[in-house]
PDB file of N, CA and C in Angstrom:
ATOM      1  N   MET A   1     103.553  89.880  94.976  1.00 70.00           N
ATOM      2  CA  MET A   1     104.967  89.773  94.543  1.00 70.00           C
ATOM      3  C   MET A   1     105.133  90.086  93.169  1.00 70.00           C
ATOM      4  N   ILE A   2     103.862  89.910  92.479  1.00 75.00           N
ATOM      5  CA  ILE A   2     103.990  90.368  91.197  1.00 75.00           C
ATOM      6  C   ILE A   2     104.292  91.894  90.978  1.00 75.00           C
ATOM      7  N   GLN A   3     103.191  92.732  91.570  1.00 83.00           N
ATOM      8  CA  GLN A   3     103.627  94.026  91.546  1.00 83.00           C
ATOM      9  C   GLN A   3     104.936  94.485  92.185  1.00 83.00           C
ATOM     10  N   THR A   4     105.700  94.019  93.035  1.00 83.00           N
ATOM     11  CA  THR A   4     106.889  94.230  93.387  1.00 83.00           C
ATOM     12  C   THR A   4     107.874  93.879  92.372  1.00 83.00           C
ATOM     13  N   LEU A   5     107.800  92.815  91.586  1.00 79.00           N
ATOM     14  CA  LEU A   5     108.875  92.336  90.639  1.00 79.00           C
ATOM     15  C   LEU A   5     108.610  93.177  89.277  1.00 79.00           C
ATOM     16  N   GLU A   6     107.293  93.719  89.177  1.00 81.00           N
ATOM     17  CA  GLU A   6     107.023  94.546  88.061  1.00 81.00           C
ATOM     18  C   GLU A   6     107.794  95.968  88.261  1.00 81.00           C
ATOM     19  N   ASP A   7     107.619  96.262  89.781  1.00 83.00           N
ATOM     20  CA  ASP A   7     108.332  97.664  89.916  1.00 83.00           C
ATOM     21  C   ASP A   7     109.923  97.477  89.722  1.00 83.00           C
ATOM     22  N   MET A   8     110.306  96.378  90.321  1.00 80.00           N
ATOM     23  CA  MET A   8     111.803  95.988  89.997  1.00 80.00           C
ATOM     24  C   MET A   8     112.328  96.135  88.693  1.00 80.00           C
ATOM     25  N   ILE A   9     111.654  95.466  87.832  1.00 77.00           N
ATOM     26  CA  ILE A   9     111.812  95.561  86.312  1.00 77.00           C
ATOM     27  C   ILE A   9     111.695  96.874  85.690  1.00 77.00           C
ATOM     28  N   ARG A  10     110.739  97.682  86.368  1.00 75.00           N
ATOM     29  CA  ARG A  10     110.571  99.201  85.558  1.00 75.00           C
ATOM     30  C   ARG A  10     112.031  99.942  86.111  1.00 75.00           C
ATOM     31  N   LYS A  11     112.428  99.325  87.317  1.00 76.00           N
ATOM     32  CA  LYS A  11     113.601 100.420  87.646  1.00 76.00           C
ATOM     33  C   LYS A  11     114.909  99.841  86.884  1.00 76.00           C
ATOM     34  N   PHE A  12     115.223  98.382  86.780  1.00 71.00           N
ATOM     35  CA  PHE A  12     116.484  97.903  86.193  1.00 71.00           C
ATOM     36  C   PHE A  12     116.359  98.043  84.937  1.00 71.00           C
ATOM     37  N   CYS A  13     114.909  97.966  84.072  1.00 69.00           N
ATOM     38  CA  CYS A  13     115.244  98.005  82.536  1.00 69.00           C
ATOM     39  C   CYS A  13     114.255  99.273  82.343  1.00 69.00           C
ATOM     40  N   PRO A  14     114.677 100.267  82.184  1.00 60.00           N
ATOM     41  CA  PRO A  14     113.899 101.765  81.720  1.00 60.00           C
ATOM     42  C   PRO A  14     113.884 101.740  80.257  1.00 60.00           C
ATOM     43  N   TYR A  15     114.500 100.910  79.336  1.00 58.00           N
ATOM     44  CA  TYR A  15     114.708 101.409  78.112  1.00 58.00           C
ATOM     45  C   TYR A  15     113.616 100.310  77.191  1.00 58.00           C
ATOM     46  N   GLY A  16     112.588  99.652  77.778  1.00 53.00           N
ATOM     47  CA  GLY A  16     111.593  99.077  77.164  1.00 53.00           C
ATOM     48  C   GLY A  16     112.079  97.116  77.269  1.00 53.00           C
ATOM     49  N   LEU A  17     111.643  96.496  76.356  1.00 49.00           N
ATOM     50  CA  LEU A  17     111.846  95.071  76.186  1.00 49.00           C
ATOM     51  C   LEU A  17     113.354  94.863  76.243  1.00 49.00           C
ATOM     52  N   GLU A  18     114.072  95.478  75.072  1.00 55.00           N
ATOM     53  CA  GLU A  18     115.320  94.913  75.134  1.00 55.00           C
ATOM     54  C   GLU A  18     116.144  96.203  74.350  1.00 55.00           C
ATOM     55  N   PHE A  19     117.360  96.386  74.993  1.00 56.00           N
ATOM     56  CA  PHE A  19     118.008  97.571  74.633  1.00 56.00           C
ATOM     57  C   PHE A  19     119.436  97.583  74.815  1.00 56.00           C
ATOM     58  N   LYS A  20     120.394  97.794  74.219  1.00 60.00           N
ATOM     59  CA  LYS A  20     121.481  97.675  74.660  1.00 60.00           C
ATOM     60  C   LYS A  20     122.309  98.965  74.467  1.00 60.00           C
ATOM     61  N   ASP A  21     122.769  99.304  75.654  1.00 60.00           N
ATOM     62  CA  ASP A  21     123.296 100.910  75.599  1.00 60.00           C
ATOM     63  C   ASP A  21     124.920 101.085  75.217  1.00 60.00           C
ATOM     64  N   SER A  22     125.428 102.035  75.230  1.00 63.00           N
ATOM     65  CA  SER A  22     126.833 102.214  74.725  1.00 63.00           C
ATOM     66  C   SER A  22     127.678 101.567  75.341  1.00 63.00           C
ATOM     67  N   ASP A  23     127.610 100.811  76.633  1.00 63.00           N
ATOM     68  CA  ASP A  23     128.576 100.078  77.229  1.00 63.00           C
ATOM     69  C   ASP A  23     128.149  98.512  77.042  1.00 63.00           C
ATOM     70  N   ALA A  24     127.262  98.271  75.927  1.00 58.00           N
ATOM     71  CA  ALA A  24     127.053  96.989  75.936  1.00 58.00           C
ATOM     72  C   ALA A  24     126.425  96.248  76.804  1.00 58.00           C
ATOM     73  N   PHE A  25     125.365  96.921  77.558  1.00 60.00           N
ATOM     74  CA  PHE A  25     124.576  96.276  78.897  1.00 60.00           C
ATOM     75  C   PHE A  25     123.297  95.894  78.039  1.00 60.00           C
ATOM     76  N   THR A  26     122.775  94.614  78.178  1.00 59.00           N
ATOM     77  CA  THR A  26     121.627  94.357  77.858  1.00 59.00           C
ATOM     78  C   THR A  26     120.674  94.888  78.951  1.00 59.00           C
ATOM     79  N   HIS A  27     119.559  95.465  78.436  1.00 60.00           N
ATOM     80  CA  HIS A  27     118.437  95.901  79.170  1.00 60.00           C
ATOM     81  C   HIS A  27     117.315  94.907  78.754  1.00 60.00           C
ATOM     82  N   ASP A  28     117.528  93.674  79.144  1.00 68.00           N
ATOM     83  CA  ASP A  28     116.349  92.556  78.711  1.00 68.00           C
ATOM     84  C   ASP A  28     115.581  92.063  79.761  1.00 68.00           C
ATOM     85  N   TRP A  29     114.356  92.450  80.047  1.00 72.00           N
ATOM     86  CA  TRP A  29     114.042  92.299  81.606  1.00 72.00           C
ATOM     87  C   TRP A  29     113.813  90.660  81.624  1.00 72.00           C
ATOM     88  N   CYS A  30     113.809  89.910  80.736  1.00 78.00           N
ATOM     89  CA  CYS A  30     113.631  88.630  81.016  1.00 78.00           C
ATOM     90  C   CYS A  30     115.020  87.787  81.577  1.00 78.00           C
ATOM     91  N   ALA A  31     116.154  88.486  81.206  1.00 75.00           N
ATOM     92  CA  ALA A  31     117.234  88.134  81.850  1.00 75.00           C
ATOM     93  C   ALA A  31     117.441  88.592  82.987  1.00 75.00           C
ATOM     94  N   LEU A  32     116.775  89.495  83.797  1.00 77.00           N
ATOM     95  CA  LEU A  32     117.035  90.203  84.863  1.00 77.00           C
ATOM     96  C   LEU A  32     116.018  89.069  85.748  1.00 77.00           C
ATOM     97  N   ILE A  33     115.104  88.408  85.443  1.00 82.00           N
ATOM     98  CA  ILE A  33     114.163  87.810  86.307  1.00 82.00           C
ATOM     99  C   ILE A  33     115.085  86.757  87.203  1.00 82.00           C
ATOM    100  N   PRO A  34     115.576  85.852  86.891  1.00 85.00           N
ATOM    101  CA  PRO A  34     116.322  85.167  88.306  1.00 85.00           C
ATOM    102  C   PRO A  34     117.161  86.083  89.251  1.00 85.00           C
ATOM    103  N   GLU A  35     117.835  86.876  88.935  1.00 84.00           N
ATOM    104  CA  GLU A  35     118.412  88.087  89.863  1.00 84.00           C
ATOM    105  C   GLU A  35     117.164  88.583  90.810  1.00 84.00           C
ATOM    106  N   LEU A  36     116.111  89.119  90.033  1.00 85.00           N
ATOM    107  CA  LEU A  36     115.304  89.932  90.800  1.00 85.00           C
ATOM    108  C   LEU A  36     114.577  89.045  91.985  1.00 85.00           C
ATOM    109  N   GLU A  37     114.256  87.885  91.334  1.00 87.00           N
ATOM    110  CA  GLU A  37     113.822  86.597  92.238  1.00 87.00           C
ATOM    111  C   GLU A  37     114.438  86.341  93.458  1.00 87.00           C
ATOM    112  N   LEU A  38     115.677  86.174  93.216  1.00 88.00           N
ATOM    113  CA  LEU A  38     116.596  85.988  94.159  1.00 88.00           C
ATOM    114  C   LEU A  38     116.475  86.852  95.498  1.00 88.00           C
ATOM    115  N   SER A  39     116.788  88.246  94.792  1.00 87.00           N
ATOM    116  CA  SER A  39     116.677  89.548  95.532  1.00 87.00           C
ATOM    117  C   SER A  39     115.340  89.601  96.492  1.00 87.00           C
ATOM    118  N   TYR A  40     114.415  89.266  95.842  1.00 88.00           N
ATOM    119  CA  TYR A  40     112.953  89.378  96.509  1.00 88.00           C
ATOM    120  C   TYR A  40     112.990  88.430  97.575  1.00 88.00           C
ATOM    121  N   LYS A  41     113.287  87.013  97.097  1.00 90.00           N
ATOM    122  CA  LYS A  41     113.227  85.737  98.267  1.00 90.00           C
ATOM    123  C   LYS A  41     114.041  86.060  99.163  1.00 90.00           C
ATOM    124  N   THR A  42     115.130  86.820  99.382  1.00 90.00           N
ATOM    125  CA  THR A  42     116.200  86.815 100.420  1.00 90.00           C
ATOM    126  C   THR A  42     115.864  88.275 101.031  1.00 90.00           C
ATOM    127  N   SER A  43     115.087  88.811 100.873  1.00 90.00           N
ATOM    128  CA  SER A  43     114.686  90.189 101.491  1.00 90.00           C
ATOM    129  C   SER A  43     113.667  90.022 102.479  1.00 90.00           C
ATOM    130  N   ILE A  44     114.002  90.584 103.651  1.00 89.00           N
ATOM    131  CA  ILE A  44     113.023  90.708 104.789  1.00 89.00           C
ATOM    132  C   ILE A  44     111.845  91.516 104.461  1.00 89.00           C
ATOM    133  N   HIS A  45     110.646  90.815 104.696  1.00 88.00           N
ATOM    134  CA  HIS A  45     109.610  91.660 104.216  1.00 88.00           C
ATOM    135  C   HIS A  45     108.905  92.116 105.793  1.00 88.00           C
ATOM    136  N   ALA A  46     108.555  93.428 105.474  1.00 88.00           N
ATOM    137  CA  ALA A  46     107.777  94.188 106.706  1.00 88.00           C
ATOM    138  C   ALA A  46     106.654  93.474 107.304  1.00 88.00           C
ATOM    139  N   SER A  47     105.969  92.836 106.572  1.00 90.00           N
ATOM    140  CA  SER A  47     104.615  92.285 107.176  1.00 90.00           C
ATOM    141  C   SER A  47     105.026  91.192 107.867  1.00 90.00           C
ATOM    142  N   THR A  48     106.035  90.400 107.524  1.00 91.00           N
ATOM    143  CA  THR A  48     106.202  88.999 108.199  1.00 91.00           C
ATOM    144  C   THR A  48     107.314  89.039 108.993  1.00 91.00           C
ATOM    145  N   GLY A  49     108.451  89.911 108.668  1.00 91.00           N
ATOM    146  CA  GLY A  49     109.801  90.196 109.428  1.00 91.00           C
ATOM    147  C   GLY A  49     110.479  88.927 109.174  1.00 91.00           C
ATOM    148  N   LYS A  50     110.160  88.214 108.385  1.00 93.00           N
ATOM    149  CA  LYS A  50     111.060  87.018 107.156  1.00 93.00           C
ATOM    150  C   LYS A  50     111.258  87.227 106.050  1.00 93.00           C
ATOM    151  N   THR A  51     112.138  86.423 105.308  1.00 91.00           N
ATOM    152  CA  THR A  51     112.452  86.400 104.099  1.00 91.00           C
ATOM    153  C   THR A  51     111.372  85.359 103.532  1.00 91.00           C
ATOM    154  N   PRO A  52     110.680  85.351 102.364  1.00 91.00           N
ATOM    155  CA  PRO A  52     109.815  84.520 101.794  1.00 91.00           C
ATOM    156  C   PRO A  52     110.531  83.135 101.727  1.00 91.00           C
ATOM    157  N   SER A  53     111.705  83.047 101.386  1.00 92.00           N
ATOM    158  CA  SER A  53     112.528  81.900 101.352  1.00 92.00           C
ATOM    159  C   SER A  53     112.680  80.997 102.750  1.00 92.00           C
ATOM    160  N   ILE A  54     112.726  81.969 103.606  1.00 91.00           N
ATOM    161  CA  ILE A  54     112.470  80.950 105.032  1.00 91.00           C
ATOM    162  C   ILE A  54     111.064  80.683 105.241  1.00 91.00           C
ATOM    163  N   LEU A  55     110.168  81.445 104.964  1.00 93.00           N
ATOM    164  CA  LEU A  55     108.822  80.876 105.071  1.00 93.00           C
ATOM    165  C   LEU A  55     108.323  79.654 104.123  1.00 93.00           C
ATOM    166  N   GLU A  56     108.915  79.760 103.101  1.00 91.00           N
ATOM    167  CA  GLU A  56     108.449  78.783 102.019  1.00 91.00           C
ATOM    168  C   GLU A  56     109.304  77.361 102.171  1.00 91.00           C
ATOM    169  N   LYS A  57     110.739  77.547 102.536  1.00 92.00           N
ATOM    170  CA  LYS A  57     111.536  76.520 102.586  1.00 92.00           C
ATOM    171  C   LYS A  57     112.156  75.866 103.917  1.00 92.00           C
ATOM    172  N   GLY A  58     112.049  77.135 104.785  1.00 91.00           N
ATOM    173  CA  GLY A  58     112.754  76.851 106.332  1.00 91.00           C
ATOM    174  C   GLY A  58     114.265  77.530 106.133  1.00 91.00           C
ATOM    175  N   TRP A  59     114.775  77.888 104.936  1.00 90.00           N
ATOM    176  CA  TRP A  59     116.115  78.263 105.033  1.00 90.00           C
ATOM    177  C   TRP A  59     116.275  79.223 103.920  1.00 90.00           C
ATOM    178  N   SER A  60     117.255  79.879 104.073  1.00 86.00           N
ATOM    179  CA  SER A  60     117.413  81.086 103.124  1.00 86.00           C
ATOM    180  C   SER A  60     118.997  80.799 102.557  1.00 86.00           C
ATOM    181  N   PRO A  61     118.879  80.987 101.030  1.00 87.00           N
ATOM    182  CA  PRO A  61     120.210  80.754 100.139  1.00 87.00           C
ATOM    183  C   PRO A  61     121.208  81.593 100.636  1.00 87.00           C
ATOM    184  N   LYS A  62     122.185  80.993 100.538  1.00 84.00           N
ATOM    185  CA  LYS A  62     123.598  81.946 100.868  1.00 84.00           C
ATOM    186  C   LYS A  62     123.808  82.576  99.660  1.00 84.00           C
ATOM    187  N   LEU A  63     124.137  83.957  99.972  1.00 83.00           N
ATOM    188  CA  LEU A  63     124.551  85.133  98.962  1.00 83.00           C
ATOM    189  C   LEU A  63     125.989  85.299  99.127  1.00 83.00           C
ATOM    190  N   PRO A  64     126.436  85.918  97.792  1.00 80.00           N
ATOM    191  CA  PRO A  64     127.952  86.007  98.034  1.00 80.00           C
ATOM    192  C   PRO A  64     128.739  86.810  98.904  1.00 80.00           C
ATOM    193  N   VAL A  65     127.768  87.787  99.561  1.00 76.00           N
ATOM    194  CA  VAL A  65     128.101  88.685 100.701  1.00 76.00           C
ATOM    195  C   VAL A  65     128.256  87.820 101.855  1.00 76.00           C
ATOM    196  N   ASP A  66     127.630  86.810 102.122  1.00 76.00           N
ATOM    197  CA  ASP A  66     127.599  85.959 103.107  1.00 76.00           C
ATOM    198  C   ASP A  66     128.736  85.262 103.312  1.00 76.00           C
ATOM    199  N   THR A  67     129.648  85.059 102.173  1.00 77.00           N
ATOM    200  CA  THR A  67     130.703  84.247 102.073  1.00 77.00           C
ATOM    201  C   THR A  67     132.063  84.979 102.654  1.00 77.00           C
ATOM    202  N   LEU A  68     131.946  86.332 102.818  1.00 73.00           N
ATOM    203  CA  LEU A  68     133.111  87.053 103.076  1.00 73.00           C
ATOM    204  C   LEU A  68     133.212  87.032 104.719  1.00 73.00           C
ATOM    205  N   LYS A  69     134.373  87.143 104.930  1.00 70.00           N
ATOM    206  CA  LYS A  69     134.784  87.230 106.360  1.00 70.00           C
ATOM    207  C   LYS A  69     134.780  88.137 106.986  1.00 70.00           C
ATOM    208  N   LYS A  70     134.033  88.550 108.148  1.00 68.00           N
ATOM    209  CA  LYS A  70     133.816  89.792 108.621  1.00 68.00           C
ATOM    210  C   LYS A  70     135.084  90.707 109.121  1.00 68.00           C
ATOM    211  N   ASP A  71     135.977  89.990 109.742  1.00 69.00           N
ATOM    212  CA  ASP A  71     137.190  90.356 109.922  1.00 69.00           C
ATOM    213  C   ASP A  71     138.196  91.034 109.096  1.00 69.00           C
ATOM    214  N   LEU A  72     138.025  90.459 107.756  1.00 66.00           N
ATOM    215  CA  LEU A  72     138.852  90.815 106.789  1.00 66.00           C
ATOM    216  C   LEU A  72     138.490  92.071 105.913  1.00 66.00           C
ATOM    217  N   VAL A  73     137.245  92.406 106.138  1.00 68.00           N
ATOM    218  CA  VAL A  73     136.807  93.688 105.728  1.00 68.00           C
ATOM    219  C   VAL A  73     137.130  95.043 106.696  1.00 68.00           C
ATOM    220  N   ASN A  74     137.755  96.035 105.607  1.00 75.00           N
ATOM    221  CA  ASN A  74     138.150  97.122 106.409  1.00 75.00           C
ATOM    222  C   ASN A  74     137.362  98.400 106.341  1.00 75.00           C
ATOM    223  N   ILE A  75     137.007  98.504 107.366  1.00 77.00           N
ATOM    224  CA  ILE A  75     135.680  99.516 107.512  1.00 77.00           C
ATOM    225  C   ILE A  75     136.353 100.845 108.038  1.00 77.00           C
ATOM    226  N   HIS A  76     135.953 101.924 107.322  1.00 82.00           N
ATOM    227  CA  HIS A  76     136.631 103.364 107.449  1.00 82.00           C
ATOM    228  C   HIS A  76     135.899 103.644 108.873  1.00 82.00           C
ATOM    229  N   PRO A  77     137.018 104.476 109.885  1.00 84.00           N
ATOM    230  CA  PRO A  77     136.448 104.666 111.087  1.00 84.00           C
ATOM    231  C   PRO A  77     135.237 105.560 110.956  1.00 84.00           C
ATOM    232  N   ALA A  78     135.262 106.611 109.870  1.00 87.00           N
ATOM    233  CA  ALA A  78     134.184 107.435 110.029  1.00 87.00           C
ATOM    234  C   ALA A  78     132.782 106.598 109.626  1.00 87.00           C
ATOM    235  N   ALA A  79     132.684 105.645 109.055  1.00 85.00           N
ATOM    236  CA  ALA A  79     131.663 104.677 108.951  1.00 85.00           C
ATOM    237  C   ALA A  79     131.196 104.033 110.308  1.00 85.00           C
ATOM    238  N   SER A  80     132.252 103.513 110.987  1.00 85.00           N
ATOM    239  CA  SER A  80     131.837 102.744 112.243  1.00 85.00           C
ATOM    240  C   SER A  80     131.279 103.998 113.071  1.00 85.00           C
ATOM    241  N   SER A  81     131.714 105.201 113.254  1.00 88.00           N
ATOM    242  CA  SER A  81     131.312 106.195 114.191  1.00 88.00           C
ATOM    243  C   SER A  81     129.858 106.443 113.665  1.00 88.00           C
ATOM    244  N   PHE A  82     129.761 106.415 112.558  1.00 88.00           N
ATOM    245  CA  PHE A  82     128.401 106.923 111.841  1.00 88.00           C
ATOM    246  C   PHE A  82     127.276 105.648 112.261  1.00 88.00           C
ATOM    247  N   LYS A  83     127.747 104.593 112.064  1.00 88.00           N
ATOM    248  CA  LYS A  83     126.651 103.599 112.632  1.00 88.00           C
ATOM    249  C   LYS A  83     126.586 103.499 114.040  1.00 88.00           C
ATOM    250  N   LEU A  84     127.407 103.967 115.164  1.00 89.00           N
ATOM    251  CA  LEU A  84     127.207 104.023 116.294  1.00 89.00           C
ATOM    252  C   LEU A  84     126.174 104.961 116.643  1.00 89.00           C
ATOM    253  N   LEU A  85     126.397 106.334 115.661  1.00 90.00           N
ATOM    254  CA  LEU A  85     125.488 107.383 116.068  1.00 90.00           C
ATOM    255  C   LEU A  85     124.043 106.884 115.509  1.00 90.00           C
ATOM    256  N   LEU A  86     124.073 106.201 114.311  1.00 90.00           N
ATOM    257  CA  LEU A  86     122.553 105.691 113.822  1.00 90.00           C
ATOM    258  C   LEU A  86     122.043 104.590 114.729  1.00 90.00           C
ATOM    259  N   ASP A  87     122.672 103.714 115.450  1.00 90.00           N
ATOM    260  CA  ASP A  87     122.432 102.893 116.677  1.00 90.00           C
ATOM    261  C   ASP A  87     121.847 103.507 117.422  1.00 90.00           C
ATOM    262  N   LYS A  88     122.454 104.571 118.135  1.00 90.00           N
ATOM    263  CA  LYS A  88     121.940 105.506 119.130  1.00 90.00           C
ATOM    264  C   LYS A  88     120.668 106.289 118.724  1.00 90.00           C
ATOM    265  N   VAL A  89     120.656 106.667 117.810  1.00 89.00           N
ATOM    266  CA  VAL A  89     119.393 107.463 117.280  1.00 89.00           C
ATOM    267  C   VAL A  89     118.395 106.259 117.103  1.00 89.00           C
ATOM    268  N   SER A  90     118.642 105.294 116.514  1.00 88.00           N
ATOM    269  CA  SER A  90     117.601 104.078 116.517  1.00 88.00           C
ATOM    270  C   SER A  90     117.025 103.670 117.994  1.00 88.00           C
ATOM    271  N   TYR A  91     117.867 103.633 118.882  1.00 89.00           N
ATOM    272  CA  TYR A  91     117.733 103.199 120.235  1.00 89.00           C
ATOM    273  C   TYR A  91     116.774 104.258 120.858  1.00 89.00           C
ATOM    274  N   HIS A  92     116.882 105.484 120.678  1.00 88.00           N
ATOM    275  CA  HIS A  92     116.165 106.570 121.349  1.00 88.00           C
ATOM    276  C   HIS A  92     114.870 106.717 120.433  1.00 88.00           C
ATOM    277  N   GLU A  93     114.894 106.351 119.119  1.00 87.00           N
ATOM    278  CA  GLU A  93     113.542 106.436 118.430  1.00 87.00           C
ATOM    279  C   GLU A  93     112.525 105.127 119.059  1.00 87.00           C
ATOM    280  N   ASN A  94     113.189 104.110 118.977  1.00 87.00           N
ATOM    281  CA  ASN A  94     112.334 102.953 119.657  1.00 87.00           C
ATOM    282  C   ASN A  94     111.831 103.091 120.802  1.00 87.00           C
ATOM    283  N   LYS A  95     112.882 103.948 121.822  1.00 88.00           N
ATOM    284  CA  LYS A  95     112.260 104.095 123.079  1.00 88.00           C
ATOM    285  C   LYS A  95     111.226 105.048 123.313  1.00 88.00           C
ATOM    286  N   SER A  96     111.149 106.255 122.583  1.00 88.00           N
ATOM    287  CA  SER A  96     110.313 107.084 122.500  1.00 88.00           C
ATOM    288  C   SER A  96     108.786 106.595 121.849  1.00 88.00           C
ATOM    289  N   MET A  97     109.007 105.679 120.908  1.00 86.00           N
ATOM    290  CA  MET A  97     107.849 105.038 120.178  1.00 86.00           C
ATOM    291  C   MET A  97     107.193 104.322 121.484  1.00 86.00           C
ATOM    292  N   ASN A  98     107.968 103.465 122.101  1.00 86.00           N
ATOM    293  CA  ASN A  98     107.389 102.279 122.973  1.00 86.00           C
ATOM    294  C   ASN A  98     106.970 103.306 124.477  1.00 86.00           C
ATOM    295  N   ASP A  99     107.232 104.403 124.813  1.00 87.00           N
ATOM    296  CA  ASP A  99     106.935 105.527 125.853  1.00 87.00           C
ATOM    297  C   ASP A  99     105.725 106.005 125.330  1.00 87.00           C
ATOM    298  N   ALA A 100     105.468 106.346 124.153  1.00 81.00           N
ATOM    299  CA  ALA A 100     104.233 106.947 123.573  1.00 81.00           C
ATOM    300  C   ALA A 100     103.130 106.032 123.830  1.00 81.00           C
ATOM    301  N   PHE A 101     103.350 104.796 123.419  1.00 75.00           N
ATOM    302  CA  PHE A 101     102.188 103.940 123.529  1.00 75.00           C
ATOM    303  C   PHE A 101     102.123 103.371 124.840  1.00 75.00           C
TER     304      PHE A 101
END
């Protein structure tokens, strides 16, 4: 976890410990820790297949994106067809992997 947070801080705070850019955004790594912790704890990890929040507490916190009503979101038709294509590719990829073993 520490290495992952360190990598995240390096990606989101490239200017050192504290720096304000021309748009007045503060790149203070201490201010980023709560958001990075939430991001880490709500991400599914490859080794367990679950989020750290679920493993630690038995539940996962609701994120702002979870409150969106799915039927109110307008999805571009090209995005929908691309998702169908990706689903087919994923299906055939999994089938090929299972057939190989």
